[in-house]
Short mmCIF file of C-alpha atoms in Angstrom, two decimals:
data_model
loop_
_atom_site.label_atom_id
_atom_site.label_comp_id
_atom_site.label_asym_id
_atom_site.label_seq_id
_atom_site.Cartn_x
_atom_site.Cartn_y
_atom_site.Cartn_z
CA UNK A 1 0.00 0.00 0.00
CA UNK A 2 2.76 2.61 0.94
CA UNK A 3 4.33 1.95 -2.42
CA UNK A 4 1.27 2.63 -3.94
CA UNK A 5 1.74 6.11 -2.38
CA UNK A 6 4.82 7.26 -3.84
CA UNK A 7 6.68 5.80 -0.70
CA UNK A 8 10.29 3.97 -1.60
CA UNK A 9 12.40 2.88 0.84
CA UNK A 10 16.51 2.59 -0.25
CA UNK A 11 19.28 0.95 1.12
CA UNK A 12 22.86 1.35 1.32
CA UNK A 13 25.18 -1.24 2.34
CA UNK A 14 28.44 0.31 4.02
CA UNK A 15 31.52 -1.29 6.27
CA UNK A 16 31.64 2.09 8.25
CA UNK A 17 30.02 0.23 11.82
CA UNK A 18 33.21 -2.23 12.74
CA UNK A 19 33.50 -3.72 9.60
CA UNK A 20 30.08 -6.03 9.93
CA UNK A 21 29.60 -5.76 6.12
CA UNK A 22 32.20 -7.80 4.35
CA UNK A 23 30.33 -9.09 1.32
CA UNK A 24 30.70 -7.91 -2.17
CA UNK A 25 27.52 -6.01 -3.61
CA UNK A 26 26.51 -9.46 -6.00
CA UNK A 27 26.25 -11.11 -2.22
CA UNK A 28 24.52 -7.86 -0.80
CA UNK A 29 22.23 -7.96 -3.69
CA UNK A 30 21.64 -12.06 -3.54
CA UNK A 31 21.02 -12.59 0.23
CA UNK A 32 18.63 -8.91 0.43
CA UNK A 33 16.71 -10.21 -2.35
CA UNK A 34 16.59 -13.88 -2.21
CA UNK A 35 16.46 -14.59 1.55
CA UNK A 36 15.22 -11.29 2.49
CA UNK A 37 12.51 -10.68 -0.32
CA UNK A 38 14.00 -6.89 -0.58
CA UNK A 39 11.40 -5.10 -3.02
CA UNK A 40 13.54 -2.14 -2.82
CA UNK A 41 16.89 -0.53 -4.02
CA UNK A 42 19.82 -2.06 -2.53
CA UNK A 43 22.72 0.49 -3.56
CA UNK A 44 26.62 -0.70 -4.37
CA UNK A 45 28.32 -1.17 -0.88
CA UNK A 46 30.41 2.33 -0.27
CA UNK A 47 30.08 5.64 1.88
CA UNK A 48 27.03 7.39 0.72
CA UNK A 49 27.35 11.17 0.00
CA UNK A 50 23.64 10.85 0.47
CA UNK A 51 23.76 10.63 4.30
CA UNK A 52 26.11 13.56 4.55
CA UNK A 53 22.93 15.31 3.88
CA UNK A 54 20.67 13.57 5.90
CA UNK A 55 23.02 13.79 9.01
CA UNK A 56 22.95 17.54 8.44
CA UNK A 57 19.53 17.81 8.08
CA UNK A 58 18.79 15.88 11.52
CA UNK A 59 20.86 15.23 14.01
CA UNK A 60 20.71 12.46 16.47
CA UNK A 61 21.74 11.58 19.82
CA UNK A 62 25.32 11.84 19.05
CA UNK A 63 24.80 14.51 16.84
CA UNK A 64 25.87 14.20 13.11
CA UNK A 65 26.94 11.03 13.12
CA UNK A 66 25.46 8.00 12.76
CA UNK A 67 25.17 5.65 15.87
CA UNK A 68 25.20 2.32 14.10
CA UNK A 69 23.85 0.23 11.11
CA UNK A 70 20.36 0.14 10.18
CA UNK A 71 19.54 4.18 11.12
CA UNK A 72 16.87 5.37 9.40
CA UNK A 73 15.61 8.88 7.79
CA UNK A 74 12.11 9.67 6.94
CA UNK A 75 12.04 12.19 3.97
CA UNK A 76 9.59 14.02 1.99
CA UNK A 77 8.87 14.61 -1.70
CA UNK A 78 10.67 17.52 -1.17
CA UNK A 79 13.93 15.87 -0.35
CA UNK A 80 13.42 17.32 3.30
CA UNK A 81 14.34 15.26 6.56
CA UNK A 82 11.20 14.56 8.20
CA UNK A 83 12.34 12.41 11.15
CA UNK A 84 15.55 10.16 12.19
CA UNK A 85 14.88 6.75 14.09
CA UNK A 86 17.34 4.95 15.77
CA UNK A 87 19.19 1.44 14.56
CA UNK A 88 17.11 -0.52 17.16
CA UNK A 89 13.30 1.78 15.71
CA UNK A 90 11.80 -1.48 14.14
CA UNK A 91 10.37 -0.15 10.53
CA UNK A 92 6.83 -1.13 11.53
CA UNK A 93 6.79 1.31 14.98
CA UNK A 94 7.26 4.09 12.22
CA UNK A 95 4.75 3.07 10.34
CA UNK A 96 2.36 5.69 11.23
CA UNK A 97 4.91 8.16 10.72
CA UNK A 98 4.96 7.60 7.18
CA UNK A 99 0.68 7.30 6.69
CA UNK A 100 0.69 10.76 8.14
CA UNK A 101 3.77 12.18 6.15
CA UNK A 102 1.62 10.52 2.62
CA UNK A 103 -1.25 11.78 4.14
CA UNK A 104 -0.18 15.22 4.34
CA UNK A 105 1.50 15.78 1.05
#
């Protein structure tokens, strides 16, 4: 339904958190889509210029940075940070989040 919407959700493997991703993108790619049933971008494993945005946009705990793997950034059609969750926000508890950021736009 939320994809119906104009939501997308995009995700971009990195080794910046301790090293925890070691795989080569074809192995990204192969266990988020296979095993995981990813309907969703899965970007080349790398530092994302992207999040030097986000960061900037809204800050976290820590600041700037980025606590740990699996942060997440709600934007809108504008291109505007919304809201930051952290690593351990499960994607369904923001769920609401998102109806009201569709519903609004």
């Amino acid at each position: 339904m939320l994809l119906q919407n104009g939501f997308k959700i995009m995700a971009f493997p990195c080794n910046q958190f301790a090293g925890q991703e070691v795989s080569w993108n074809e192995e990204i790619q192969e266990v988020a889509c296979t095993k995981l049933k990813a309907e969703f971008p899965i970007f080349d494993k790398g530092e994302a210029p992207l999040y030097k945005v986000l960061k900037l946009e809204k800050g976290g705990l820590f600041g700037n940075g980025i606590k740990w793997n699996f942060t997440k950034f709600l934007v809108n059609k504008e291109g505007k940070v919304v809201e930051r969750y952290a690593p351990v926000t499960a994607p369904l508890k923001i769920e609401k989040d998102i109806q009201n950021l569709l519903e609004s736009s």
